[in-house]
Coordinates of C-alpha atoms in Angstrom, one line a residue:
M1 CA 146.6 119.7 132.7
T2 CA 146.8 116.0 134.0
L3 CA 143.6 114.4 134.4
K4 CA 143.5 111.2 136.6
I5 CA 140.7 108.9 137.5
N6 CA 141.9 107.9 141.0
R7 CA 144.6 108.7 142.9
R8 CA 146.2 104.9 142.5
S9 CA 146.0 104.6 138.6
A10 CA 148.8 106.4 137.0
H11 CA 147.8 109.5 135.5
I12 CA 145.8 109.9 132.4
T13 CA 147.2 112.7 130.7
E14 CA 145.4 114.6 127.1
G15 CA 148.1 112.8 125.4
V16 CA 147.4 110.7 122.5
A17 CA 148.6 107.4 124.2
R18 CA 146.1 108.1 127.1
A19 CA 142.9 108.6 124.4
P20 CA 141.7 104.8 124.2
N21 CA 141.5 104.7 128.2
R22 CA 139.4 107.9 128.5
S23 CA 137.5 107.4 125.5
M24 CA 135.8 104.1 127.5
Y25 CA 135.0 106.3 130.3
Y26 CA 133.2 108.8 128.1
A27 CA 131.0 106.1 126.3
L28 CA 129.8 105.5 130.3
G29 CA 128.7 109.2 130.7
Y30 CA 132.2 111.0 132.3
K31 CA 133.0 114.6 132.3
Q32 CA 136.0 115.8 131.9
A33 CA 136.2 116.6 135.2
D34 CA 135.1 113.2 136.3
F35 CA 138.6 112.5 135.9
A36 CA 139.3 114.3 139.0
K37 CA 136.9 112.6 141.5
A38 CA 137.2 109.6 143.6
M39 CA 136.3 106.1 141.6
I40 CA 134.0 104.1 144.5
G41 CA 132.8 100.9 143.6
V42 CA 129.4 99.3 144.2
A43 CA 129.6 95.6 144.7
S44 CA 125.8 94.4 145.0
G45 CA 124.7 90.7 145.5
H46 CA 121.5 91.5 144.2
S47 CA 119.6 88.5 142.7
T48 CA 116.3 87.2 142.6
I49 CA 117.8 83.7 143.4
T50 CA 116.6 84.2 147.1
P51 CA 114.9 86.4 149.5
C52 CA 117.9 87.5 150.9
N53 CA 119.3 89.4 148.0
S54 CA 115.7 90.2 146.0
G55 CA 115.6 93.5 147.9
L56 CA 119.1 95.0 147.2
Q57 CA 118.9 96.4 143.8
R58 CA 116.9 99.1 145.6
L59 CA 119.5 99.5 148.0
A60 CA 122.6 99.7 145.1
D61 CA 120.8 102.2 143.1
I62 CA 120.8 104.5 146.3
A63 CA 124.5 103.7 146.8
V64 CA 125.4 105.0 143.6
K65 CA 123.6 108.1 143.6
S66 CA 124.7 108.6 147.2
V67 CA 128.3 108.4 146.0
E68 CA 127.8 110.9 143.2
A69 CA 126.0 113.0 145.6
A70 CA 128.8 112.8 147.5
G71 CA 131.4 114.2 144.8
A72 CA 132.4 111.0 143.9
K73 CA 132.0 108.4 140.9
A74 CA 130.4 105.4 141.3
Q75 CA 131.1 101.9 139.7
L76 CA 128.1 99.1 140.0
F77 CA 128.9 95.7 139.5
G78 CA 127.6 92.4 140.9
T79 CA 128.6 89.4 143.1
P80 CA 126.8 86.1 143.1
T81 CA 125.4 84.2 146.0
I82 CA 124.2 80.5 146.7
S83 CA 120.9 80.3 149.3
D84 CA 122.0 78.4 152.1
G85 CA 118.1 77.8 153.0
M86 CA 117.2 76.9 149.4
A87 CA 120.0 74.7 148.6
M88 CA 119.9 73.1 152.3
G89 CA 119.7 68.9 151.5
T90 CA 120.9 69.2 148.9
E91 CA 124.1 68.9 146.7
G92 CA 123.8 72.4 146.0
M93 CA 124.4 72.7 149.2
K94 CA 128.5 72.2 148.3
Y95 CA 128.2 75.5 146.7
S96 CA 127.5 77.5 149.5
L97 CA 131.4 77.7 151.6
V98 CA 132.6 77.8 147.8
S99 CA 130.8 80.9 147.1
R100 CA 132.5 82.8 150.1
E101 CA 135.5 82.7 148.3
V102 CA 133.8 83.3 144.7
I103 CA 132.6 86.5 146.0
A104 CA 135.8 87.6 148.0
D105 CA 137.4 86.9 144.2
C106 CA 135.0 88.9 142.1
I107 CA 135.8 92.0 144.6
E108 CA 139.0 91.9 144.6
T109 CA 139.1 91.4 140.9
C110 CA 136.8 94.5 140.1
V111 CA 138.6 96.7 142.8
Q112 CA 142.1 96.4 141.3
G113 CA 141.5 95.0 138.1
Q114 CA 139.3 98.9 137.7
W115 CA 141.8 100.5 140.1
M116 CA 139.0 101.7 141.8
D117 CA 139.6 104.7 144.9
G118 CA 137.2 102.5 147.6
V119 CA 134.4 100.2 147.4
I120 CA 131.1 99.8 148.9
V121 CA 129.9 96.1 149.5
I122 CA 125.6 95.6 149.4
G123 CA 125.6 91.7 150.6
G124 CA 122.1 90.0 152.0
C125 CA 122.7 86.0 152.2
D126 CA 125.1 84.2 154.4
K127 CA 128.0 83.8 152.2
N128 CA 127.5 87.3 151.0
M129 CA 129.2 88.6 154.4
P130 CA 132.4 86.9 155.2
G131 CA 132.9 87.1 151.1
G132 CA 132.8 90.6 150.8
M133 CA 134.6 91.6 153.9
M134 CA 137.3 89.3 152.7
G135 CA 137.3 90.9 149.6
M136 CA 137.5 94.4 150.9
L137 CA 140.5 93.3 152.8
R138 CA 142.4 92.0 150.1
A139 CA 141.8 94.5 147.6
N140 CA 142.7 97.0 150.5
V141 CA 141.2 100.2 149.7
P142 CA 138.9 102.4 151.3
S143 CA 135.7 100.4 152.3
V144 CA 132.4 100.1 154.3
F145 CA 129.7 96.9 154.5
I146 CA 126.2 97.6 153.8
Y147 CA 124.2 94.8 155.6
G148 CA 120.8 94.1 153.1
G149 CA 118.8 94.1 156.1
T150 CA 117.2 91.4 157.7
I151 CA 113.7 89.7 157.3
L152 CA 110.3 90.3 158.9
P153 CA 108.9 87.7 160.6
G154 CA 105.9 85.7 159.0
H155 CA 102.9 84.9 161.4
Y156 CA 100.6 82.0 162.4
K157 CA 98.1 81.2 165.0
G158 CA 99.9 84.1 167.4
Q159 CA 103.5 82.9 166.5
D160 CA 106.0 84.7 164.7
L161 CA 108.0 82.4 162.5
N162 CA 111.0 82.3 160.5
I163 CA 113.1 79.7 158.0
V164 CA 113.8 77.8 161.0
S165 CA 110.0 77.4 161.6
V166 CA 110.0 75.4 158.3
F167 CA 113.1 73.0 159.0
E168 CA 111.4 72.1 162.7
A169 CA 108.4 71.5 161.4
V170 CA 109.4 68.3 159.0
G171 CA 110.4 67.0 161.9
Q172 CA 107.3 67.6 163.9
Y173 CA 104.9 66.7 161.0
T174 CA 106.8 63.3 160.6
A175 CA 106.6 62.6 164.4
G176 CA 102.7 63.2 164.2
H177 CA 103.1 66.4 166.4
M178 CA 101.5 68.9 163.4
S179 CA 98.8 68.9 161.6
K180 CA 99.0 68.7 157.6
E181 CA 97.2 72.1 157.5
D182 CA 99.5 73.3 160.3
F183 CA 102.6 72.0 158.1
C184 CA 101.6 73.8 154.9
S185 CA 100.5 76.8 156.8
V186 CA 104.0 77.1 158.1
E187 CA 105.9 76.2 155.1
C188 CA 103.7 79.2 153.2
L189 CA 103.7 82.1 155.9
A190 CA 107.0 82.0 157.4
I191 CA 108.9 83.8 154.9
P192 CA 106.9 87.0 154.3
G193 CA 109.2 89.0 151.8
S194 CA 112.6 90.1 151.0
G195 CA 115.5 90.4 154.0
S196 CA 117.7 87.7 155.3
C197 CA 116.7 85.2 157.2
G198 CA 115.3 86.7 160.8
G199 CA 116.9 84.8 163.7
M200 CA 120.8 85.5 165.0
Y201 CA 121.7 83.1 162.7
T202 CA 124.7 83.6 160.7
A203 CA 123.8 86.5 158.2
N204 CA 123.1 88.8 160.8
T205 CA 125.6 87.3 163.0
M206 CA 128.1 88.3 160.5
S207 CA 126.4 91.9 160.0
S208 CA 126.3 92.1 163.8
S209 CA 130.2 91.7 163.9
F210 CA 131.1 94.0 161.2
E211 CA 129.6 96.6 162.8
A212 CA 131.7 95.6 165.8
L213 CA 134.8 95.0 163.5
G214 CA 134.4 98.6 162.3
L215 CA 133.6 98.2 158.7
S216 CA 129.9 98.9 159.3
L217 CA 128.3 101.9 160.3
P218 CA 126.6 101.6 163.7
H219 CA 123.0 100.4 163.5
A220 CA 123.6 98.9 160.2
S221 CA 123.6 95.4 161.1
T222 CA 120.0 94.7 162.1
M223 CA 117.6 96.9 160.2
A224 CA 114.8 95.0 158.2
N225 CA 115.3 95.3 154.6
V226 CA 111.7 96.8 153.8
E227 CA 112.0 99.6 156.0
N228 CA 112.6 103.1 154.7
E229 CA 115.8 103.6 157.2
I230 CA 118.1 101.7 155.5
T231 CA 118.0 105.0 152.9
G232 CA 119.3 107.2 155.3
L233 CA 122.2 104.5 156.5
I234 CA 123.2 104.1 152.4
E235 CA 123.8 107.6 152.4
R236 CA 125.8 107.9 155.3
A237 CA 127.6 105.5 154.1
A238 CA 128.5 106.9 150.4
Q239 CA 129.7 110.2 152.7
V240 CA 131.8 108.2 155.1
V241 CA 133.7 106.1 152.3
V242 CA 134.3 109.1 150.6
E243 CA 135.9 111.0 153.2
A244 CA 137.8 107.4 153.6
V245 CA 139.3 108.1 150.4
K246 CA 140.4 112.1 151.4
N247 CA 142.2 110.4 154.7
D248 CA 143.4 106.8 153.1
L249 CA 141.5 105.2 155.9
K250 CA 142.0 101.5 154.8
P251 CA 140.3 98.0 155.8
R252 CA 143.7 96.9 156.8
D253 CA 144.1 99.9 159.4
I254 CA 140.8 98.8 161.0
V255 CA 141.0 94.9 161.2
T256 CA 143.6 94.2 164.0
R257 CA 144.0 91.7 166.7
K258 CA 142.5 94.0 168.7
S259 CA 138.7 94.6 166.3
I260 CA 138.5 90.9 165.8
E261 CA 138.5 90.1 169.3
N262 CA 135.6 92.9 169.5
A263 CA 133.9 91.4 166.6
V264 CA 134.3 88.0 168.6
A265 CA 132.5 89.5 171.6
V266 CA 130.0 90.5 170.1
I267 CA 129.5 87.3 168.5
M268 CA 129.2 85.9 171.8
A269 CA 127.1 88.3 173.5
I270 CA 124.6 87.8 170.9
G271 CA 124.4 84.5 170.7
G272 CA 125.7 83.9 167.0
S273 CA 126.2 81.6 164.7
T274 CA 129.1 78.6 164.6
N275 CA 129.9 80.0 161.3
A276 CA 131.3 83.0 162.4
V277 CA 134.1 80.7 163.5
L278 CA 135.5 79.7 160.3
H279 CA 134.7 82.9 158.9
Y280 CA 136.5 85.0 161.0
L281 CA 139.5 82.2 160.5
A282 CA 139.0 83.4 156.8
I283 CA 138.9 87.1 157.6
A284 CA 142.1 87.2 159.7
H285 CA 143.9 85.7 157.3
A286 CA 142.6 88.3 154.5
A287 CA 143.7 90.8 157.1
G288 CA 146.9 89.1 158.0
V289 CA 146.3 89.0 161.6
E290 CA 147.7 86.6 163.6
W291 CA 143.9 84.4 165.2
T292 CA 144.0 80.9 165.7
I293 CA 140.1 78.6 166.5
D294 CA 141.9 79.1 170.4
D295 CA 141.5 82.5 170.6
F296 CA 137.6 82.0 170.6
E297 CA 137.6 80.0 173.4
R298 CA 140.2 82.8 175.0
V299 CA 137.4 85.4 174.3
R300 CA 134.4 82.9 175.0
K301 CA 135.4 82.6 178.3
K302 CA 135.2 86.4 179.4
V303 CA 132.2 87.2 177.4
P304 CA 128.8 86.0 178.7
V305 CA 125.7 85.6 176.5
L306 CA 123.2 88.6 177.0
C307 CA 120.7 88.5 173.9
D308 CA 118.0 86.3 174.1
L309 CA 117.7 85.4 170.4
K310 CA 116.4 82.7 168.0
P311 CA 117.5 80.0 167.2
S312 CA 117.8 79.1 171.2
G313 CA 116.4 82.3 172.5
Q314 CA 112.9 84.0 171.8
Y315 CA 113.3 87.0 169.6
L316 CA 114.2 87.6 166.4
A317 CA 117.2 90.5 164.4
I318 CA 114.6 93.0 164.7
D319 CA 114.0 92.8 167.8
L320 CA 117.4 93.6 168.8
H321 CA 117.3 96.4 166.6
R322 CA 113.8 97.9 167.9
A323 CA 115.3 97.4 171.6
G324 CA 118.3 99.1 171.1
G325 CA 120.7 97.5 168.3
V326 CA 124.3 96.1 168.7
P327 CA 125.8 99.6 169.6
L328 CA 123.7 98.9 172.9
V329 CA 125.2 95.2 173.2
M330 CA 128.5 97.0 172.4
R331 CA 127.9 99.7 175.1
E332 CA 127.3 97.1 177.9
L333 CA 130.3 95.5 176.9
L334 CA 132.5 98.5 176.4
D335 CA 131.5 99.4 180.1
A336 CA 132.6 96.1 181.7
G337 CA 135.7 96.2 179.9
L338 CA 135.2 93.4 177.4
L339 CA 135.7 95.5 174.2
H340 CA 138.9 97.8 173.2
G341 CA 137.8 101.2 173.1
D342 CA 140.5 102.5 171.0
C343 CA 139.9 100.7 167.8
M344 CA 139.7 103.0 165.0
T345 CA 136.1 102.4 162.6
I346 CA 135.5 103.8 159.3
T347 CA 133.4 106.4 160.4
G348 CA 136.8 108.1 161.4
R349 CA 136.3 107.4 164.7
T350 CA 137.2 105.0 167.6
V351 CA 134.4 102.6 169.2
A352 CA 134.1 104.5 172.2
E353 CA 133.6 107.4 170.1
N354 CA 131.2 105.6 168.3
L355 CA 129.0 104.7 171.4
A356 CA 129.5 108.0 173.6
D357 CA 126.2 109.2 172.6
V358 CA 124.8 105.2 173.1
P359 CA 122.3 105.3 176.3
P360 CA 123.2 103.2 178.8
L361 CA 121.1 99.3 178.7
Q362 CA 118.1 100.1 180.9
P363 CA 116.2 97.7 182.8
G364 CA 113.6 95.7 181.9
N365 CA 115.2 95.3 178.5
K366 CA 113.6 91.9 177.5
V367 CA 116.0 91.4 174.3
I368 CA 119.2 92.4 176.0
R369 CA 120.5 91.5 179.5
K370 CA 122.7 93.2 181.6
I371 CA 126.3 91.9 182.5
S372 CA 125.5 91.7 185.9
D373 CA 122.5 89.5 184.5
P374 CA 123.3 87.5 181.5
L375 CA 121.4 84.5 180.3
Y376 CA 125.2 82.4 180.2
A377 CA 127.6 83.8 182.1
Q378 CA 129.9 82.7 179.5
G379 CA 130.1 82.6 175.4
H380 CA 127.9 79.9 173.7
L381 CA 130.7 78.9 171.0
A382 CA 133.0 76.2 172.6
I383 CA 136.2 74.9 170.8
L384 CA 136.0 71.0 172.2
K385 CA 139.2 69.0 171.8
G386 CA 139.5 65.6 172.2
N387 CA 141.2 62.4 169.9
L388 CA 138.4 62.7 167.9
S389 CA 139.1 66.7 167.2
T390 CA 142.7 67.4 167.5
E391 CA 142.9 70.4 165.6
G392 CA 139.5 71.6 167.3
A393 CA 135.5 71.4 166.9
V394 CA 132.9 73.7 167.4
A395 CA 129.6 73.3 169.8
K396 CA 127.1 75.7 170.4
I397 CA 125.9 74.9 173.7
T398 CA 123.1 77.2 174.3
G399 CA 119.7 76.4 174.9
L400 CA 120.7 73.1 176.5
K401 CA 120.3 72.3 180.4
N402 CA 123.0 70.0 180.1
P403 CA 125.9 69.9 177.3
V404 CA 127.0 66.5 178.1
I405 CA 126.5 63.6 176.7
T406 CA 127.9 59.9 176.2
G407 CA 126.3 57.2 173.7
P408 CA 126.5 54.8 170.9
A409 CA 127.6 56.0 167.1
R410 CA 125.4 56.1 164.6
V411 CA 127.8 56.2 161.5
F412 CA 126.7 58.0 158.3
D413 CA 128.7 58.7 155.2
D414 CA 126.5 61.2 154.2
E415 CA 123.6 63.6 155.4
Q416 CA 121.2 62.0 152.8
S417 CA 121.1 58.4 154.7
A418 CA 121.1 60.4 157.9
L419 CA 118.2 62.4 157.2
E420 CA 116.2 59.1 156.2
A421 CA 117.1 57.7 159.6
I422 CA 115.9 60.6 161.8
M423 CA 112.5 60.5 159.9
A424 CA 112.1 56.9 159.7
G425 CA 112.4 56.9 163.8
K426 CA 115.6 54.7 163.9
I427 CA 117.6 57.6 165.9
K428 CA 116.8 57.0 169.4
A429 CA 117.6 59.4 172.9
G430 CA 121.4 59.1 174.0
D431 CA 122.4 58.0 170.5
V432 CA 125.1 60.3 168.9
M433 CA 125.1 60.6 165.2
V434 CA 128.6 60.9 163.1
L435 CA 127.7 62.7 160.0
R436 CA 131.4 62.8 158.2
Y437 CA 133.0 62.9 154.6
L438 CA 131.3 66.2 154.5
G439 CA 134.4 68.9 155.3
P440 CA 136.0 71.4 153.6
K441 CA 137.4 68.2 151.1
G442 CA 135.3 66.0 151.6
G443 CA 132.1 67.5 150.8
P444 CA 133.3 69.2 148.9
G445 CA 132.4 72.8 149.8
M446 CA 131.5 71.6 154.0
P447 CA 127.9 71.6 153.6
E448 CA 125.3 72.4 155.8
M449 CA 123.4 70.0 158.5
L450 CA 120.4 72.4 159.1
A451 CA 118.0 69.5 157.8
P452 CA 118.9 66.6 160.1
T453 CA 119.5 68.8 163.0
G454 CA 115.6 70.2 162.4
A455 CA 114.1 67.3 162.0
L456 CA 116.2 66.2 165.4
I457 CA 114.5 69.4 167.3
G458 CA 111.0 68.8 165.6
Q459 CA 110.9 65.1 167.2
G460 CA 112.0 66.4 170.2
L461 CA 115.6 65.1 170.1
G462 CA 117.3 68.1 170.3
G463 CA 119.0 67.8 173.7
S464 CA 119.0 63.8 174.1
V465 CA 120.6 63.0 170.5
G466 CA 124.3 64.1 170.2
L467 CA 125.8 64.8 166.7
I468 CA 128.9 65.3 165.1
T469 CA 129.9 66.3 161.8
D470 CA 133.2 67.3 160.0
G471 CA 130.3 69.8 158.1
R472 CA 129.2 72.5 159.3
F473 CA 126.0 73.9 160.7
S474 CA 123.4 76.5 159.9
G475 CA 122.9 79.6 162.2
G476 CA 119.7 78.1 162.6
T477 CA 121.4 74.8 164.3
W478 CA 120.8 74.5 168.2
G479 CA 121.0 71.5 169.7
M480 CA 123.8 68.8 171.3
V481 CA 125.6 69.0 167.8
V482 CA 129.9 69.4 167.2
G483 CA 130.4 70.5 164.0
H484 CA 134.0 71.6 161.7
V485 CA 135.8 68.5 163.2
A486 CA 139.1 68.8 162.3
P487 CA 141.0 67.0 161.1
E488 CA 138.6 66.2 158.8
A489 CA 137.2 62.4 157.2
F490 CA 138.8 62.6 154.3
E491 CA 142.2 63.6 155.2
G492 CA 142.2 60.4 157.8
G493 CA 141.0 62.2 160.6
T494 CA 139.9 60.0 163.4
I495 CA 136.2 60.3 162.9
A496 CA 137.0 58.4 159.6
L497 CA 137.9 55.7 161.9
V498 CA 134.5 55.8 164.0
H499 CA 132.8 52.2 163.7
E500 CA 128.6 52.1 164.3
G501 CA 128.5 51.6 167.9
D502 CA 131.5 52.9 169.7
A503 CA 130.8 55.3 172.4
I504 CA 131.2 58.5 171.9
T505 CA 131.1 61.9 174.7
I506 CA 130.8 65.4 173.7
D507 CA 131.2 67.0 177.0
A508 CA 130.8 71.1 176.5
H509 CA 132.0 71.7 180.4
Q510 CA 135.6 69.8 179.6
L511 CA 135.4 71.3 175.9
L512 CA 136.0 67.6 175.1
L513 CA 135.3 65.2 172.1
Q514 CA 136.3 62.1 172.5
L515 CA 136.5 58.4 171.1
H516 CA 136.3 55.3 173.8
V517 CA 138.4 53.5 171.7
D518 CA 142.2 52.4 172.8
D519 CA 145.1 53.8 170.8
A520 CA 146.3 50.4 169.5
E521 CA 142.6 49.6 168.0
L522 CA 142.7 53.1 166.4
A523 CA 146.4 52.3 164.7
R524 CA 145.0 49.2 163.4
R525 CA 142.3 51.0 162.1
R526 CA 144.2 53.8 160.4
A527 CA 146.0 51.3 158.7
A528 CA 143.2 49.9 157.2
W529 CA 141.8 53.2 155.9
T530 CA 142.0 54.0 152.3
K531 CA 141.0 58.0 151.4
P532 CA 138.1 58.1 149.2
A533 CA 138.5 59.4 145.4
P534 CA 138.0 63.0 144.8
R535 CA 133.8 63.4 144.5
Y536 CA 134.2 65.9 141.9
T537 CA 137.7 65.9 139.4
R538 CA 136.7 69.4 137.8
G539 CA 134.9 73.0 138.2
V540 CA 134.7 74.8 141.1
L541 CA 134.3 72.1 143.6
A542 CA 137.4 70.1 142.4
K543 CA 139.2 73.6 142.7
F544 CA 137.8 73.9 146.4
A545 CA 138.7 70.4 147.4
R546 CA 142.3 70.7 146.1
D547 CA 142.8 74.0 147.8
A548 CA 140.9 74.4 150.8
C549 CA 142.6 74.2 153.8
S550 CA 141.3 72.4 157.3
A551 CA 138.1 73.9 158.6
S552 CA 140.6 74.8 161.8
G553 CA 142.5 77.4 159.7
G554 CA 139.1 78.7 158.1
A555 CA 138.4 76.6 154.7
V556 CA 140.4 79.4 152.9
L557 CA 142.0 78.2 149.5
D558 CA 145.3 80.8 149.7
R559 CA 146.9 79.4 152.5
F560 CA 150.3 78.1 151.1

């Protein structure tokens, strides 16, 4: 009699040599018949570190029961998380992007080390999403991603609140535009419970794109964590992944150049986070798919912004869900010829087949607009190049009346001194702030700049002060901001050569990021520049700084 743990492992027979292998599983409650069942991993990002992940244990427990009910065996294991919102503005923020790689490593290691047949990945906070997807693609067993769900809004004085409300309140309070009572109330009421940050920030952007990519179920990306409909979603996901094991439908069968283009089209349509550029470069690399930073610009030019969502719009992710969700956005794009309907999904059906029963977008929908009446005629994530960013930089250009500025450089070699200058009123309309040595290697870890950008918005300077950085921005950032400047300062990019008062132009119309210093002077400055010593020489940040590639390549660690 032949017994097996899963289809990919060597058969475990009743012979003496295999007894230790079987014994370990018997200790976990396996019966003899269980060895013929598919083994499905359940990778859970549950933790009480952050509200984004504090509601995931309930979902993981449902996933385990649902896998067993679908006729397979579940193996539960954990992945870590770092809360961007909690770490923002601190040294801890440098670990955020690092955690993307750690999460991917955890999933690859457990799935491959235990020779699992398939995996369900459950994530909440920002880096859970791309990290989980990268791990799924590396392991390449039948997989489905379950988003832990968005948070519901907080409320104060008739206004919906979310995490960005707090960062902007800091600027409003320090500028004298908000009372201490209101400031404290916003701080206390903005986050009412579990779930990921509520606007179209990075977590909701990535979850929404995973629907379009084909590795999450329809309607899965905008549900609220605390509402019960998510239970039915998990039950369906367990059935889908067990069926995918039977059909040998794997992530790299689904994630292709065309399906990534679908995902990026949805990111443009929903007004998603700048971080999606970095993460999809990394996801494409994990999938072995050719995709460059210039492909985002190609998609941007043909896909309009259809959704009126925060940070630059009015509504939250839960409002998008109640207005029809990502499937309704996708249906509008598909009908306009802006999606590849023939791409396969984890459901075993194509994109077009999944959308066949989605009713057309009806007039009067306040959250989702028709293709014929978009918020913006082209996408919002522009790739800027020039002598400051020969490899490219990323600008979010929604919410601005005129995304063009030329002004004097205000130069900072760290985030903290930049924030202090803003809070002290030293930054004026027309300035262009330069925050550098914050890239993948220089940060290290490419921290987000929500604290300074939120303070600028709160002081009413969001549309009149430019800010460029080789670091990243939160998905909650908007304004005259350009991130991911590459090459980064630590590698001798031109951003390292900027002097206080130099004229800089940010021009989203011409896709230009230019330092107005002649080539001879730049050559002189470059000859005088000295590469700084690494900030860390041991541990995970040192390893990341040593191995990370440029932001223009996704800041991955294995681009050898």
